[in-house]
Short mmCIF file of C-alpha atoms in Angstrom, two decimals:
data_model
loop_
_atom_site.label_atom_id
_atom_site.label_comp_id
_atom_site.label_asym_id
_atom_site.label_seq_id
_atom_site.Cartn_x
_atom_site.Cartn_y
_atom_site.Cartn_z
CA MET D 1310 -12.35 -4.93 0.50
CA LEU D 1311 -11.26 -7.61 2.79
CA GLY D 1312 -13.61 -10.84 2.92
CA SER D 1313 -14.95 -11.79 6.25
CA LYS D 1314 -12.35 -14.83 6.50
CA LYS D 1315 -9.94 -12.07 6.23
CA ILE D 1316 -10.70 -9.87 9.28
CA ASN D 1317 -8.92 -12.11 11.69
CA ILE D 1318 -5.90 -11.58 9.66
CA VAL D 1319 -6.37 -7.77 9.82
CA SER D 1320 -7.14 -8.02 13.37
CA SER D 1321 -4.00 -10.29 14.13
CA LEU D 1322 -1.76 -7.71 12.08
CA LEU D 1323 -3.20 -4.43 14.17
CA LEU D 1324 -2.32 -5.98 17.45
CA VAL D 1325 1.02 -5.87 16.51
CA THR D 1326 1.46 -2.89 14.63
CA LEU D 1327 2.11 -0.64 17.47
CA ALA D 1328 4.97 -2.61 18.33
CA ALA D 1329 6.14 -2.65 14.88
CA ILE D 1330 6.19 0.96 14.41
CA MET D 1331 7.49 2.17 17.86
CA GLY D 1332 10.58 0.53 17.31
CA GLY D 1333 10.60 -2.99 18.66
CA CYS D 1334 10.00 -2.32 22.27
CA SER D 1335 9.63 -5.58 24.20
CA LYS D 1336 6.83 -4.29 26.72
CA TYR D 1337 4.38 -4.29 23.54
CA LEU D 1338 5.03 -7.75 22.85
CA ASP D 1339 3.78 -9.26 26.32
CA ALA D 1340 0.32 -10.24 24.60
CA ALA D 1341 0.81 -12.21 21.70
CA PRO D 1342 -2.14 -12.33 18.85
CA ASN D 1343 -5.00 -15.11 19.74
CA LYS D 1344 -3.54 -18.41 18.06
CA SER D 1345 -6.96 -18.81 16.22
CA TYR D 1346 -6.17 -15.91 13.89
CA VAL D 1347 -5.40 -17.03 10.17
CA ILE D 1348 -1.89 -16.41 9.18
CA PRO D 1349 -1.52 -15.34 5.78
CA SER D 1350 -0.11 -17.97 3.65
CA THR D 1351 -1.84 -17.85 0.06
CA LEU D 1352 -1.62 -15.37 -2.91
CA LYS D 1353 -5.54 -14.59 -1.92
CA ASP D 1354 -4.47 -13.77 1.61
CA PHE D 1355 -1.60 -11.57 0.29
CA GLN D 1356 -4.36 -9.76 -2.20
CA ALA D 1357 -6.79 -9.56 0.77
CA LEU D 1358 -4.28 -7.36 2.59
CA LEU D 1359 -3.11 -5.15 -0.16
CA ASP D 1360 -6.88 -4.56 -0.84
CA ASN D 1361 -7.33 -3.05 2.61
CA TYR D 1362 -8.61 0.49 1.33
CA ASN D 1363 -8.71 1.84 4.94
CA ILE D 1364 -4.83 1.02 5.58
CA LEU D 1365 -3.44 1.44 2.33
CA ASN D 1366 -5.51 4.18 0.57
CA ASN D 1367 -7.47 6.49 2.49
CA VAL D 1368 -4.82 7.42 5.15
CA ASP D 1369 -2.30 9.47 3.59
CA MET D 1370 -0.30 11.89 5.56
CA SER D 1371 -1.90 15.40 6.10
CA VAL D 1372 0.74 17.20 8.21
CA GLY D 1373 2.60 18.59 5.10
CA GLU D 1374 -0.22 20.01 3.63
CA ILE D 1375 -1.29 21.56 7.02
CA SER D 1376 2.25 23.20 7.21
CA ALA D 1377 2.26 24.36 3.62
CA ASP D 1378 1.25 27.81 2.63
CA ASN D 1379 -1.66 27.06 -0.06
CA TYR D 1380 -4.27 28.20 2.54
CA TYR D 1381 -4.79 30.24 5.58
CA LEU D 1382 -6.76 30.22 8.76
CA ASN D 1383 -8.61 33.32 10.29
CA TYR D 1384 -7.67 33.57 14.09
CA ALA D 1385 -11.23 32.47 15.38
CA ASP D 1386 -11.40 29.08 13.36
CA TRP D 1387 -7.53 28.56 14.32
CA ALA D 1388 -8.45 29.25 18.24
CA ALA D 1389 -11.50 26.89 17.79
CA LEU D 1390 -9.12 23.73 16.57
CA SER D 1391 -9.67 21.17 19.33
CA ASP D 1392 -6.23 19.76 18.67
CA GLU D 1393 -3.49 22.01 19.99
CA GLY D 1394 -1.06 20.12 17.85
CA GLN D 1395 -2.54 21.12 14.87
CA ARG D 1396 -2.58 24.82 16.05
CA ARG D 1397 1.42 24.36 17.04
CA MET D 1398 1.80 22.80 13.37
CA TYR D 1399 0.05 25.72 11.55
CA THR D 1400 2.46 28.16 12.87
CA TRP D 1401 5.55 26.29 12.63
CA GLU D 1402 6.44 25.70 16.29
CA LYS D 1403 9.31 23.29 16.88
CA ASP D 1404 7.62 20.61 18.88
CA TYR D 1405 4.77 18.92 20.07
CA PHE D 1406 2.56 18.49 16.92
CA PHE D 1407 1.00 14.95 17.73
CA GLN D 1408 -1.05 13.43 20.20
CA PHE D 1409 -0.15 9.95 21.82
CA ASN D 1410 0.06 7.40 19.08
CA ALA D 1411 -0.28 9.94 16.18
CA GLY D 1412 -1.80 8.90 13.21
CA ASP D 1413 0.37 10.58 10.72
CA TRP D 1414 3.10 8.37 12.00
CA ARG D 1415 1.19 5.37 13.11
CA ARG D 1416 -0.75 4.90 9.80
CA PRO D 1417 1.97 5.05 7.59
CA TYR D 1418 4.10 2.23 9.42
CA ALA D 1419 0.77 0.25 9.48
CA ALA D 1420 0.93 0.35 5.81
CA VAL D 1421 4.43 -0.64 5.64
CA TYR D 1422 3.85 -3.39 8.17
CA TYR D 1423 1.17 -4.86 5.80
CA ALA D 1424 3.33 -4.74 3.07
CA ASN D 1425 6.21 -6.30 4.60
CA THR D 1426 4.00 -9.08 5.86
CA VAL D 1427 3.40 -9.63 2.13
CA LEU D 1428 7.06 -9.64 1.16
CA ASP D 1429 8.15 -11.71 4.16
CA ASN D 1430 5.86 -14.61 3.12
CA ILE D 1431 5.37 -14.78 -0.48
CA ASP D 1432 8.36 -16.84 -1.17
CA ASN D 1433 6.24 -19.61 0.80
CA VAL D 1434 4.19 -19.75 -2.15
CA ASP D 1435 5.69 -21.44 -5.06
CA ARG D 1436 5.48 -19.25 -8.08
CA ASN D 1437 4.52 -21.71 -11.18
CA ALA D 1438 3.45 -21.19 -14.82
CA ALA D 1439 -0.30 -21.14 -13.45
CA ASN D 1440 0.20 -18.40 -10.96
CA ALA D 1441 3.24 -16.32 -12.13
CA MET D 1442 1.29 -13.28 -13.25
CA GLN D 1443 -0.72 -13.19 -10.05
CA TRP D 1444 2.37 -13.82 -7.94
CA ASP D 1445 4.30 -11.24 -9.54
CA ASN D 1446 1.42 -8.67 -9.49
CA VAL D 1447 1.16 -9.33 -5.59
CA LEU D 1448 4.84 -8.73 -4.87
CA GLY D 1449 4.79 -5.65 -7.13
CA GLN D 1450 2.05 -4.15 -5.16
CA ALA D 1451 3.61 -4.95 -1.79
CA LEU D 1452 6.70 -3.15 -2.87
CA PHE D 1453 4.88 -0.19 -4.23
CA VAL D 1454 2.93 0.33 -1.30
CA ARG D 1455 6.12 0.20 1.08
CA ALA D 1456 7.75 2.65 -1.35
CA LYS D 1457 4.82 5.15 -1.87
CA THR D 1458 4.45 5.29 2.29
CA TYR D 1459 8.56 5.80 2.76
CA CYS D 1460 7.94 8.71 -0.16
CA GLN D 1461 5.53 10.52 2.16
CA LEU D 1462 7.30 9.95 5.32
CA THR D 1463 10.43 11.15 3.88
CA ALA D 1464 8.52 14.42 2.36
CA ALA D 1465 7.27 15.32 5.98
CA PHE D 1466 9.83 14.23 8.36
CA THR D 1467 13.36 15.21 6.53
CA LYS D 1468 15.21 18.07 4.95
CA ALA D 1469 15.43 18.80 1.26
CA TYR D 1470 17.88 16.46 -0.40
CA ASN D 1471 21.44 17.41 -0.80
CA PRO D 1472 23.66 14.96 -2.75
CA VAL D 1473 26.78 15.86 -1.02
CA THR D 1474 25.11 15.45 2.58
CA ALA D 1475 22.34 12.94 1.91
CA PRO D 1476 24.70 9.92 3.00
CA THR D 1477 24.93 11.68 6.63
CA ASP D 1478 21.52 13.57 6.67
CA MET D 1479 18.90 11.47 8.74
CA GLY D 1480 16.47 9.75 6.81
CA ILE D 1481 13.61 7.61 8.26
CA PRO D 1482 13.48 4.57 9.90
CA LEU D 1483 13.49 1.89 7.12
CA ARG D 1484 11.26 -1.30 8.36
CA THR D 1485 12.35 -4.00 5.49
CA ASN D 1486 10.59 -6.66 7.44
CA SER D 1487 7.84 -7.49 9.28
CA ASP D 1488 9.86 -8.78 12.70
CA PHE D 1489 8.72 -6.14 15.26
CA ASN D 1490 11.45 -7.45 17.50
CA ILE D 1491 13.99 -5.52 15.53
CA VAL D 1492 14.79 -2.29 17.15
CA ALA D 1493 14.00 0.93 14.68
CA VAL D 1494 17.07 3.19 13.46
CA ARG D 1495 16.84 6.10 11.45
CA SER D 1496 18.76 5.43 8.05
CA SER D 1497 20.48 8.07 6.19
CA LEU D 1498 18.67 10.15 3.64
CA ALA D 1499 20.63 8.45 0.77
CA GLU D 1500 19.89 5.05 2.14
CA THR D 1501 16.11 6.07 2.35
CA TYR D 1502 15.72 7.22 -1.10
CA ASN D 1503 17.77 4.36 -2.43
CA THR D 1504 15.39 1.97 -0.97
CA ILE D 1505 12.48 3.64 -2.31
CA ILE D 1506 13.82 3.94 -5.76
CA ALA D 1507 14.70 0.09 -5.47
CA ASP D 1508 11.56 -1.04 -4.45
CA LEU D 1509 9.67 0.82 -6.98
CA LYS D 1510 12.28 -0.25 -10.03
CA THR D 1511 11.32 -3.79 -9.13
CA SER D 1512 7.56 -3.18 -8.76
CA ALA D 1513 7.50 -1.67 -12.00
CA ALA D 1514 9.01 -4.80 -13.72
CA LEU D 1515 6.42 -6.92 -11.68
CA LEU D 1516 3.28 -5.13 -12.00
CA PRO D 1517 0.79 -5.00 -14.94
CA VAL D 1518 -0.04 -1.74 -17.04
CA THR D 1519 -3.68 -1.67 -16.39
CA PRO D 1520 -4.77 -2.57 -12.68
CA VAL D 1521 -8.02 -4.04 -11.71
CA HIS D 1522 -8.66 -0.82 -10.37
CA VAL D 1523 -6.86 2.46 -9.75
CA MET D 1524 -7.06 1.59 -5.92
CA ARG D 1525 -4.18 -0.87 -6.70
CA PRO D 1526 -0.87 -0.23 -7.86
CA CYS D 1527 0.25 -0.55 -11.52
CA LYS D 1528 3.30 -0.33 -13.90
CA THR D 1529 1.96 3.15 -14.93
CA ALA D 1530 1.96 4.27 -10.99
CA ALA D 1531 5.47 2.91 -10.29
CA TYR D 1532 6.72 4.94 -13.16
CA ALA D 1533 5.03 8.07 -11.73
CA LEU D 1534 6.30 7.71 -8.42
CA LEU D 1535 9.75 7.18 -9.73
CA ALA D 1536 9.50 10.48 -11.75
CA ARG D 1537 8.08 12.16 -8.41
CA THR D 1538 11.00 10.88 -6.43
CA TYR D 1539 13.53 11.58 -9.10
CA LEU D 1540 12.34 15.29 -9.27
CA ASN D 1541 12.52 15.54 -5.23
CA ILE D 1542 16.35 14.76 -5.56
CA GLY D 1543 16.92 16.63 -8.34
CA ASN D 1544 18.07 13.87 -10.74
CA TYR D 1545 16.06 15.31 -13.99
CA ASP D 1546 17.57 12.82 -16.52
CA SER D 1547 15.68 10.19 -14.28
CA SER D 1548 12.63 12.11 -13.57
CA LEU D 1549 12.11 12.92 -17.41
CA ARG D 1550 12.82 9.09 -18.27
CA TYR D 1551 10.11 7.67 -15.93
CA ALA D 1552 7.42 10.53 -16.56
CA ASP D 1553 7.80 9.69 -20.10
CA LEU D 1554 7.47 5.88 -19.48
CA CYS D 1555 4.53 6.61 -17.64
CA LEU D 1556 2.90 8.90 -19.93
CA GLN D 1557 3.60 6.48 -22.95
CA LEU D 1558 1.27 3.96 -20.96
CA LYS D 1559 -1.44 6.72 -19.94
CA SER D 1560 -1.91 10.42 -20.93
CA ASN D 1561 -5.57 10.77 -20.53
CA LEU D 1562 -6.47 14.29 -19.32
CA LEU D 1563 -9.81 15.82 -18.24
CA ASP D 1564 -11.23 18.56 -20.28
CA PHE D 1565 -12.59 20.88 -17.64
CA ASN D 1566 -15.01 22.35 -20.18
CA THR D 1567 -16.99 18.84 -19.78
CA LEU D 1568 -17.38 19.64 -16.05
CA THR D 1569 -20.05 21.46 -14.22
CA ALA D 1570 -18.12 24.16 -12.57
CA SER D 1571 -20.99 25.10 -10.43
CA ALA D 1572 -21.31 21.79 -8.87
CA THR D 1573 -20.77 21.27 -4.89
CA TYR D 1574 -17.47 19.01 -6.18
CA PRO D 1575 -17.10 19.02 -9.73
CA ILE D 1576 -14.35 16.53 -10.28
CA PRO D 1577 -15.45 12.98 -9.98
CA GLN D 1578 -13.45 10.18 -7.98
CA PHE D 1579 -11.70 7.83 -10.07
CA ASN D 1580 -11.75 10.05 -13.06
CA ALA D 1581 -9.84 9.35 -16.39
CA GLU D 1582 -6.35 11.24 -15.31
CA VAL D 1583 -6.34 9.11 -11.87
CA ILE D 1584 -3.46 6.51 -12.15
CA TYR D 1585 -3.24 5.80 -8.28
CA GLU D 1586 -6.02 6.49 -5.64
CA SER D 1587 -5.27 7.79 -2.53
CA PHE D 1588 -6.35 10.46 -0.26
CA MET D 1589 -5.77 12.32 3.02
CA PRO D 1590 -8.62 11.95 5.68
CA THR D 1591 -9.78 15.49 6.12
CA PRO D 1592 -8.00 17.16 9.05
CA ALA D 1593 -9.63 20.22 10.89
CA PRO D 1594 -7.47 22.87 9.38
CA LEU D 1595 -7.95 21.54 5.82
CA ASN D 1596 -11.69 21.46 6.11
CA ASN D 1597 -13.15 23.74 3.39
CA SER D 1598 -15.27 25.74 5.53
CA ARG D 1599 -11.93 26.87 7.58
CA ALA D 1600 -9.39 26.74 4.98
CA LYS D 1601 -9.34 29.99 3.09
CA ILE D 1602 -7.08 29.54 -0.25
CA ASP D 1603 -4.33 32.07 -0.45
CA SER D 1604 -5.70 35.17 -2.11
CA ALA D 1605 -2.88 35.84 -4.01
CA LEU D 1606 -2.65 32.11 -5.48
CA TYR D 1607 -6.74 32.56 -6.16
CA GLN D 1608 -6.05 35.69 -8.04
CA SER D 1609 -3.02 34.29 -10.15
CA PHE D 1610 -5.79 32.15 -11.96
CA ALA D 1611 -7.01 34.03 -15.13
CA SER D 1612 -10.77 34.60 -15.72
CA ASN D 1613 -10.83 32.33 -18.46
CA ASP D 1614 -9.22 29.46 -16.63
CA LEU D 1615 -12.02 27.20 -15.83
CA ARG D 1616 -9.87 26.07 -12.74
CA LYS D 1617 -11.00 29.21 -11.03
CA THR D 1618 -14.50 27.88 -10.60
CA VAL D 1619 -13.95 24.18 -10.84
CA PHE D 1620 -11.21 24.39 -7.99
CA PHE D 1621 -12.77 27.20 -5.75
CA LYS D 1622 -15.98 27.93 -4.16
CA ASP D 1623 -16.89 31.40 -3.03
CA ASN D 1624 -17.25 31.66 0.78
CA GLY D 1625 -19.35 34.99 0.75
CA ASN D 1626 -17.20 37.05 2.77
CA GLY D 1627 -14.40 37.91 0.13
CA SER D 1628 -12.44 34.59 0.55
CA VAL D 1629 -12.63 31.33 -1.17
CA GLY D 1630 -12.41 27.63 -0.20
CA PHE D 1631 -11.16 24.66 -2.08
CA LYS D 1632 -13.52 22.27 -3.66
CA GLY D 1633 -11.27 20.71 -6.58
CA SER D 1634 -10.09 17.27 -5.09
CA TYR D 1635 -9.96 14.50 -7.25
CA GLU D 1636 -12.18 12.66 -4.60
CA GLY D 1637 -15.31 14.14 -5.88
CA GLY D 1638 -15.77 15.22 -1.94
CA THR D 1639 -13.96 17.16 0.73
CA ALA D 1640 -11.23 14.76 1.20
CA PRO D 1641 -7.89 15.99 -0.30
CA PHE D 1642 -6.69 13.67 -3.14
CA SER D 1643 -3.04 12.63 -2.54
CA GLY D 1644 -2.39 10.06 -5.07
CA ILE D 1645 -1.06 10.22 -8.71
CA ALA D 1646 -2.76 11.59 -11.68
CA VAL D 1647 -1.68 12.22 -15.37
CA ASP D 1648 -1.34 16.24 -14.90
CA GLU D 1649 1.29 15.92 -12.26
CA VAL D 1650 3.47 13.48 -14.32
CA LEU D 1651 2.86 15.88 -17.31
CA LEU D 1652 4.00 18.63 -15.31
CA ILE D 1653 7.16 16.77 -14.05
CA ARG D 1654 8.21 16.14 -17.55
CA ALA D 1655 7.59 19.66 -18.54
CA GLU D 1656 9.88 20.64 -15.70
CA SER D 1657 12.34 17.98 -16.30
CA SER D 1658 12.78 19.16 -19.87
CA ALA D 1659 13.24 22.66 -18.92
CA ARG D 1660 15.94 21.72 -16.48
CA LYS D 1661 17.59 19.83 -19.18
CA ASN D 1662 17.26 22.88 -21.45
CA ASP D 1663 14.69 21.68 -23.53
CA LYS D 1664 12.38 24.66 -23.78
CA THR D 1665 10.28 23.20 -26.77
CA ASN D 1666 9.07 19.97 -25.26
CA ALA D 1667 8.61 21.87 -21.91
CA LEU D 1668 6.20 24.21 -23.29
CA ASN D 1669 4.43 21.38 -25.24
CA ASP D 1670 3.77 19.74 -22.16
CA LEU D 1671 2.58 22.67 -20.56
CA ASN D 1672 0.50 23.69 -23.15
CA THR D 1673 -1.10 20.26 -23.51
CA LEU D 1674 -2.35 20.26 -20.02
CA LEU D 1675 -3.65 23.94 -19.98
CA ILE D 1676 -5.70 23.83 -23.04
CA LYS D 1677 -7.73 21.37 -20.98
CA ARG D 1678 -8.06 23.74 -18.34
CA TYR D 1679 -9.28 27.01 -19.96
CA LYS D 1680 -12.43 27.74 -21.86
CA THR D 1681 -12.47 26.48 -25.44
CA GLY D 1682 -11.33 28.92 -27.84
CA LEU D 1683 -9.81 31.30 -25.22
CA PHE D 1684 -6.34 29.52 -24.52
CA ALA D 1685 -3.37 31.51 -25.85
CA PRO D 1686 -0.46 29.02 -25.72
CA VAL D 1687 2.32 29.97 -23.14
CA THR D 1688 5.72 31.06 -24.67
CA ALA D 1689 8.93 31.58 -23.11
CA ILE D 1690 12.24 33.44 -24.23
CA ASP D 1691 14.46 30.57 -23.06
CA ALA D 1692 14.41 27.14 -21.07
CA ASN D 1693 14.62 29.27 -17.58
CA ASP D 1694 11.85 31.24 -18.36
CA ALA D 1695 9.68 28.33 -19.28
CA LEU D 1696 10.83 26.45 -16.09
CA ASP D 1697 9.57 29.61 -14.00
CA LYS D 1698 6.11 29.48 -15.72
CA ILE D 1699 5.95 25.68 -15.13
CA LEU D 1700 6.55 25.96 -11.70
CA VAL D 1701 3.53 28.67 -11.35
CA GLU D 1702 1.40 26.42 -13.09
CA ARG D 1703 2.42 23.37 -10.91
CA ARG D 1704 1.44 25.20 -7.86
CA LYS D 1705 -1.88 26.18 -9.09
CA GLU D 1706 -2.80 22.71 -10.85
CA LEU D 1707 -1.54 20.60 -8.04
CA LEU D 1708 -3.28 22.42 -5.07
CA MET D 1709 -4.14 20.61 -2.02
CA ARG D 1710 -2.45 17.27 -3.00
CA GLY D 1711 0.21 17.26 -0.46
CA LEU D 1712 3.03 18.21 -2.96
CA ARG D 1713 3.64 21.93 -2.07
CA TRP D 1714 5.36 21.06 1.21
CA PRO D 1715 8.29 18.90 -0.46
CA ASP D 1716 8.41 21.58 -3.26
CA LEU D 1717 9.00 24.50 -1.01
CA LYS D 1718 11.91 22.33 0.21
CA ARG D 1719 13.45 21.31 -2.97
CA LEU D 1720 12.82 24.86 -4.49
CA ASN D 1721 14.31 26.56 -1.60
CA PHE D 1722 17.43 24.18 -1.64
CA GLU D 1723 18.25 25.57 -5.13
CA GLY D 1724 18.00 29.03 -4.33
CA ARG D 1725 14.21 30.00 -4.80
CA ASN D 1726 14.15 32.10 -1.64
CA ILE D 1727 10.51 31.57 -0.72
CA THR D 1728 9.61 32.44 2.88
CA ILE D 1729 6.05 31.68 4.04
CA LYS D 1730 4.03 33.62 6.58
CA ARG D 1731 1.01 33.05 8.74
CA VAL D 1732 -1.06 35.87 10.34
CA LEU D 1733 -3.10 35.23 13.50
CA ASN D 1734 -4.62 38.11 15.80
CA GLN D 1735 -2.13 40.85 14.20
CA VAL D 1736 1.03 38.39 14.91
CA THR D 1737 2.98 37.25 12.13
CA TYR D 1738 4.68 33.86 12.17
CA THR D 1739 7.25 33.36 9.16
CA LEU D 1740 9.10 30.29 8.03
CA PRO D 1741 12.39 31.05 6.22
CA PRO D 1742 13.81 29.19 3.26
CA ASN D 1743 15.95 25.89 4.49
CA ASP D 1744 14.84 26.50 8.00
CA LEU D 1745 15.60 23.57 10.25
CA ARG D 1746 11.65 23.05 10.85
CA TYR D 1747 10.77 22.00 7.18
CA ALA D 1748 12.03 18.54 8.90
CA LEU D 1749 8.64 18.20 10.91
CA PRO D 1750 9.56 16.78 14.45
CA ILE D 1751 8.70 13.01 15.09
CA PRO D 1752 6.30 12.51 17.47
CA GLU D 1753 7.51 12.88 21.11
CA ASP D 1754 6.22 9.54 22.44
CA VAL D 1755 7.79 7.72 19.46
CA ILE D 1756 11.16 9.28 20.32
CA LYS D 1757 10.48 8.32 24.17
CA LEU D 1758 9.82 4.64 23.39
CA SER D 1759 12.29 4.04 20.33
CA ASN D 1760 14.92 6.13 21.30
CA ILE D 1761 15.56 7.18 17.62
CA GLN D 1762 16.94 10.63 17.05
CA GLN D 1763 14.74 13.60 16.76
CA ASN D 1764 15.05 16.20 13.96
CA PRO D 1765 17.06 19.12 14.89
CA ARG D 1766 14.98 22.16 15.69
#
């Protein structure tokens, strides 16, 4: 998306990105960027940085989805993985998941560096009546990008949020400016979430309701990400509020009856439900030629539930693969869409003892997923029963979107007692509730170079 004049900006930034994400190690600073590179200094320059799809939109983290229980690998496919770290990740080993300069750590902090470059320099551009909307939009986008990236890092590399211990639990390194000489330290989990929420609230006040394209952030996306964030920390008043604010602005749902379920990839990219577009580059374990959907999960879809054919392909050997990405292809969608926000509002209502509105939202979604005329509205005896049913549908609807891993952490923290397991060559591997391994290990080379503290194993 960058114009040719902006390639020098990107190249210059990438030269220093490693130093920025490794913790300010001076040995990376010996070779300064070429002085001929353009320094971003205009709103057009800043927008060009924020429009870099390959840095900000198509590099979402896959480590949580690889670790989650939505799929399984047979032994032959697992053994054939060329990346030893991915094999270890699949069986929840304690360490050595990542090769040197690992993408699932490096890429997020590269996105943060882009955002911080804008945030550090935008005040050098005078905000005036002529450029105020553009100025605010650029600032809001940068704040959203940083918050969204911190959300993903937190979901992978920290434990479940406990309001009592969050002030002392380890969060992530928060890079709040682009000065790569500042040594990285791990903030507390409370500080991490406070930073995410503050960035998102400010961005929501600055961004337009409707973006030029869903590849750019907007007010609706900021509200949606606030709803997701508050859900993850158990603040249901706020998750309900921001989900509602989002849905007041955008509530489009795809009618799965209008899709060609037999198509290779039935759901189009940039469809009407998408609020913010981003995806995970398909890692080898999640390739739909290898990843088999958990059989009990697949069987939980009713025969008249169109997701059973829209989401899945028959592998011809008794297993099924996933084909329901909102990317219209193999890459798993990990952005934000209306269905997720509707389920957040439904869950939040149920947790607030509002059975009626919880079920209204759930049924609003499901009627668009079942064959026309064959959907029987979900009922519940009370709000707790409604919550149980919403959580079942949340797992089914938001399959392979990078949301299951943080869901497992938060649901086990509240006592859902979910143990997940893998079986390889007749050996069973288990991950019990609230295990330390739910906070994935930070890459060992990052620990060595930055001296930040590793997650307890």
